[in-house]
């Protein structure tokens, strides 16, 4: 697991090369999560899971700092930033 905190328009664009899905819990702030197929507007308390081997990104869409908990069901985080 890891915790993300950021504000403004910072982006996280990843090609997840692992064989596991990635899950986020929005703890604070409003976030836009995008995959190849869809866009989700996520609010505090929402939980989102992205399938394995998918390109995805998230952007802070609010005025406050964003805090997200990222869960990788693996002892090693496997990802490639693109």
Short mmCIF file of N, CA and C in Angstrom, two decimals:
data_model
loop_
_atom_site.label_atom_id
_atom_site.label_comp_id
_atom_site.label_asym_id
_atom_site.label_seq_id
_atom_site.Cartn_x
_atom_site.Cartn_y
_atom_site.Cartn_z
N UNK A 1 0.84 -1.18 0.00
CA UNK A 1 0.00 0.00 0.00
C UNK A 1 0.88 1.23 0.00
N UNK A 2 0.36 2.29 -0.54
CA UNK A 2 1.05 3.57 -0.43
C UNK A 2 0.03 4.69 -0.44
N UNK A 3 0.42 5.80 0.12
CA UNK A 3 -0.45 6.95 0.25
C UNK A 3 0.03 8.04 -0.70
N UNK A 4 -0.89 8.61 -1.47
CA UNK A 4 -0.58 9.73 -2.35
C UNK A 4 -1.20 10.98 -1.78
N UNK A 5 -0.45 12.08 -1.84
CA UNK A 5 -0.96 13.40 -1.48
C UNK A 5 -0.48 14.38 -2.54
N UNK A 6 -1.40 15.06 -3.19
CA UNK A 6 -0.97 16.09 -4.13
C UNK A 6 -2.10 17.07 -4.38
N UNK A 7 -1.73 18.20 -4.96
CA UNK A 7 -2.71 19.24 -5.27
C UNK A 7 -2.52 19.68 -6.70
N UNK A 8 -3.37 20.57 -7.15
CA UNK A 8 -3.24 21.11 -8.50
C UNK A 8 -3.50 20.07 -9.57
N UNK A 9 -2.76 20.17 -10.67
CA UNK A 9 -3.02 19.32 -11.82
C UNK A 9 -2.01 18.19 -11.98
N UNK A 10 -1.35 17.81 -10.89
CA UNK A 10 -0.38 16.72 -10.99
C UNK A 10 -1.07 15.46 -11.49
N UNK A 11 -0.37 14.71 -12.31
CA UNK A 11 -0.95 13.52 -12.90
C UNK A 11 -0.09 12.30 -12.61
N UNK A 12 -0.72 11.17 -12.62
CA UNK A 12 -0.07 9.88 -12.43
C UNK A 12 -0.54 9.04 -13.61
N UNK A 13 0.31 8.84 -14.60
CA UNK A 13 -0.06 8.08 -15.79
C UNK A 13 0.80 6.83 -15.81
N UNK A 14 0.16 5.68 -15.73
CA UNK A 14 0.89 4.43 -15.54
C UNK A 14 0.38 3.37 -16.50
N UNK A 15 1.31 2.62 -17.05
CA UNK A 15 0.98 1.35 -17.69
C UNK A 15 1.25 0.30 -16.64
N UNK A 16 0.22 -0.28 -16.11
CA UNK A 16 0.37 -1.28 -15.07
C UNK A 16 0.72 -2.60 -15.74
N UNK A 17 1.97 -3.03 -15.59
CA UNK A 17 2.45 -4.23 -16.26
C UNK A 17 2.30 -5.47 -15.39
N UNK A 18 1.65 -5.33 -14.29
CA UNK A 18 1.54 -6.44 -13.36
C UNK A 18 0.34 -7.31 -13.69
N UNK A 19 0.26 -8.40 -13.01
CA UNK A 19 -0.85 -9.32 -13.19
C UNK A 19 -1.93 -9.10 -12.14
N UNK A 20 -1.88 -7.96 -11.45
CA UNK A 20 -2.87 -7.69 -10.42
C UNK A 20 -3.59 -6.37 -10.68
N UNK A 21 -4.78 -6.26 -10.15
CA UNK A 21 -5.55 -5.02 -10.24
C UNK A 21 -5.01 -4.03 -9.20
N UNK A 22 -5.23 -2.75 -9.46
CA UNK A 22 -4.82 -1.69 -8.53
C UNK A 22 -6.08 -1.03 -7.98
N UNK A 23 -6.12 -0.81 -6.67
CA UNK A 23 -7.30 -0.24 -6.01
C UNK A 23 -6.93 1.05 -5.31
N UNK A 24 -7.81 2.06 -5.40
CA UNK A 24 -7.61 3.33 -4.71
C UNK A 24 -8.79 3.60 -3.81
N UNK A 25 -8.49 4.21 -2.67
CA UNK A 25 -9.52 4.72 -1.77
C UNK A 25 -9.29 6.22 -1.68
N UNK A 26 -10.30 7.00 -2.04
CA UNK A 26 -10.20 8.46 -1.95
C UNK A 26 -10.46 8.87 -0.51
N UNK A 27 -9.43 9.37 0.15
CA UNK A 27 -9.55 9.78 1.55
C UNK A 27 -9.92 11.25 1.70
N UNK A 28 -9.48 12.08 0.74
CA UNK A 28 -9.75 13.51 0.80
C UNK A 28 -9.62 14.10 -0.59
N UNK A 29 -10.54 14.96 -0.95
CA UNK A 29 -10.46 15.66 -2.23
C UNK A 29 -11.27 14.98 -3.32
N UNK A 30 -11.30 15.63 -4.46
CA UNK A 30 -12.05 15.16 -5.62
C UNK A 30 -11.06 14.76 -6.70
N UNK A 31 -11.22 13.58 -7.26
CA UNK A 31 -10.25 13.07 -8.24
C UNK A 31 -10.97 12.57 -9.48
N UNK A 32 -10.33 12.76 -10.62
CA UNK A 32 -10.79 12.20 -11.88
C UNK A 32 -9.86 11.04 -12.21
N UNK A 33 -10.41 9.83 -12.30
CA UNK A 33 -9.63 8.65 -12.67
C UNK A 33 -10.02 8.26 -14.08
N UNK A 34 -8.99 8.12 -14.94
CA UNK A 34 -9.23 7.82 -16.35
C UNK A 34 -8.51 6.54 -16.76
N UNK A 35 -9.20 5.71 -17.54
CA UNK A 35 -8.60 4.56 -18.19
C UNK A 35 -8.83 4.72 -19.68
N UNK A 36 -8.44 3.72 -20.46
CA UNK A 36 -8.66 3.79 -21.90
C UNK A 36 -10.15 3.88 -22.22
N UNK A 37 -10.98 3.30 -21.37
CA UNK A 37 -12.39 3.14 -21.67
C UNK A 37 -13.35 4.07 -20.96
N UNK A 38 -12.93 4.66 -19.85
CA UNK A 38 -13.88 5.46 -19.09
C UNK A 38 -13.21 6.51 -18.21
N UNK A 39 -14.03 7.44 -17.73
CA UNK A 39 -13.62 8.46 -16.77
C UNK A 39 -14.56 8.38 -15.59
N UNK A 40 -14.00 8.40 -14.39
CA UNK A 40 -14.80 8.37 -13.18
C UNK A 40 -14.49 9.58 -12.32
N UNK A 41 -15.53 10.29 -11.89
CA UNK A 41 -15.35 11.36 -10.92
C UNK A 41 -15.54 10.76 -9.54
N UNK A 42 -14.50 10.82 -8.74
CA UNK A 42 -14.45 10.11 -7.47
C UNK A 42 -14.41 11.13 -6.32
N UNK A 43 -15.13 10.83 -5.26
CA UNK A 43 -15.22 11.70 -4.09
C UNK A 43 -14.76 10.94 -2.85
N UNK A 44 -14.48 11.66 -1.75
CA UNK A 44 -14.02 11.00 -0.53
C UNK A 44 -14.95 9.84 -0.12
N UNK A 45 -14.31 8.72 0.23
CA UNK A 45 -15.04 7.53 0.61
C UNK A 45 -15.24 6.55 -0.52
N UNK A 46 -15.06 7.00 -1.77
CA UNK A 46 -15.22 6.11 -2.91
C UNK A 46 -14.02 5.19 -3.05
N UNK A 47 -14.26 3.99 -3.55
CA UNK A 47 -13.22 3.00 -3.80
C UNK A 47 -13.29 2.61 -5.27
N UNK A 48 -12.14 2.64 -5.94
CA UNK A 48 -12.07 2.32 -7.37
C UNK A 48 -11.00 1.27 -7.60
N UNK A 49 -11.29 0.29 -8.44
CA UNK A 49 -10.32 -0.72 -8.83
C UNK A 49 -10.14 -0.69 -10.33
N UNK A 50 -8.88 -0.69 -10.77
CA UNK A 50 -8.53 -0.71 -12.20
C UNK A 50 -7.92 -2.07 -12.50
N UNK A 51 -8.32 -2.65 -13.62
CA UNK A 51 -7.85 -3.98 -13.97
C UNK A 51 -6.35 -3.99 -14.26
N UNK A 52 -5.78 -5.17 -14.18
CA UNK A 52 -4.35 -5.34 -14.45
C UNK A 52 -4.03 -4.99 -15.90
N UNK A 53 -2.80 -4.59 -16.12
CA UNK A 53 -2.27 -4.29 -17.45
C UNK A 53 -3.08 -3.20 -18.17
N UNK A 54 -3.51 -2.20 -17.43
CA UNK A 54 -4.27 -1.10 -18.04
C UNK A 54 -3.54 0.22 -17.84
N UNK A 55 -3.60 1.07 -18.85
CA UNK A 55 -3.08 2.43 -18.72
C UNK A 55 -4.13 3.25 -17.98
N UNK A 56 -3.70 3.98 -16.97
CA UNK A 56 -4.63 4.78 -16.18
C UNK A 56 -3.91 6.00 -15.63
N UNK A 57 -4.70 6.98 -15.25
CA UNK A 57 -4.15 8.17 -14.60
C UNK A 57 -5.21 8.75 -13.69
N UNK A 58 -4.74 9.58 -12.76
CA UNK A 58 -5.68 10.31 -11.93
C UNK A 58 -5.22 11.75 -11.80
N UNK A 59 -6.21 12.64 -11.69
CA UNK A 59 -5.95 14.08 -11.57
C UNK A 59 -6.82 14.67 -10.47
N UNK A 60 -6.22 15.56 -9.72
CA UNK A 60 -6.96 16.28 -8.71
C UNK A 60 -7.90 17.24 -9.43
N UNK A 61 -9.20 17.12 -9.20
CA UNK A 61 -10.17 17.98 -9.87
C UNK A 61 -10.78 19.01 -8.92
N UNK A 62 -10.24 19.08 -7.70
CA UNK A 62 -10.78 20.01 -6.71
C UNK A 62 -9.78 21.07 -6.32
N UNK A 63 -10.15 21.83 -5.30
CA UNK A 63 -9.32 22.93 -4.81
C UNK A 63 -8.49 22.53 -3.60
N UNK A 64 -8.79 21.40 -2.98
CA UNK A 64 -8.04 20.97 -1.80
C UNK A 64 -7.04 19.89 -2.19
N UNK A 65 -6.10 19.64 -1.29
CA UNK A 65 -5.15 18.55 -1.52
C UNK A 65 -5.88 17.23 -1.62
N UNK A 66 -5.39 16.38 -2.49
CA UNK A 66 -5.95 15.05 -2.68
C UNK A 66 -5.14 14.05 -1.86
N UNK A 67 -5.83 13.17 -1.13
CA UNK A 67 -5.17 12.09 -0.40
C UNK A 67 -5.83 10.79 -0.83
N UNK A 68 -5.01 9.87 -1.36
CA UNK A 68 -5.51 8.59 -1.81
C UNK A 68 -4.66 7.46 -1.25
N UNK A 69 -5.31 6.38 -0.92
CA UNK A 69 -4.62 5.17 -0.50
C UNK A 69 -4.61 4.24 -1.71
N UNK A 70 -3.42 3.80 -2.11
CA UNK A 70 -3.27 2.93 -3.28
C UNK A 70 -2.90 1.53 -2.78
N UNK A 71 -3.68 0.54 -3.19
CA UNK A 71 -3.49 -0.83 -2.72
C UNK A 71 -3.04 -1.71 -3.87
N UNK A 72 -1.87 -2.31 -3.71
CA UNK A 72 -1.32 -3.27 -4.67
C UNK A 72 -1.28 -4.63 -3.97
N UNK A 73 -2.03 -5.63 -4.43
CA UNK A 73 -2.01 -6.93 -3.77
C UNK A 73 -0.78 -7.75 -4.17
N UNK A 74 0.36 -7.18 -3.89
CA UNK A 74 1.63 -7.80 -4.27
C UNK A 74 2.70 -7.30 -3.31
N UNK A 75 3.70 -8.11 -3.00
CA UNK A 75 4.78 -7.62 -2.14
C UNK A 75 5.65 -6.56 -2.81
N UNK A 76 5.60 -6.49 -4.14
CA UNK A 76 6.38 -5.52 -4.90
C UNK A 76 5.45 -4.74 -5.81
N UNK A 77 5.57 -3.41 -5.82
CA UNK A 77 4.78 -2.58 -6.73
C UNK A 77 5.43 -2.63 -8.11
N UNK A 78 4.65 -3.05 -9.10
CA UNK A 78 5.15 -3.20 -10.46
C UNK A 78 4.40 -2.21 -11.34
N UNK A 79 5.11 -1.21 -11.87
CA UNK A 79 4.48 -0.24 -12.76
C UNK A 79 5.53 0.46 -13.59
N UNK A 80 5.09 1.03 -14.68
CA UNK A 80 5.96 1.79 -15.56
C UNK A 80 5.29 3.12 -15.85
N UNK A 81 5.95 4.23 -15.54
CA UNK A 81 5.38 5.55 -15.81
C UNK A 81 5.59 5.87 -17.29
N UNK A 82 4.51 6.30 -17.94
CA UNK A 82 4.57 6.62 -19.37
C UNK A 82 4.21 8.05 -19.62
#
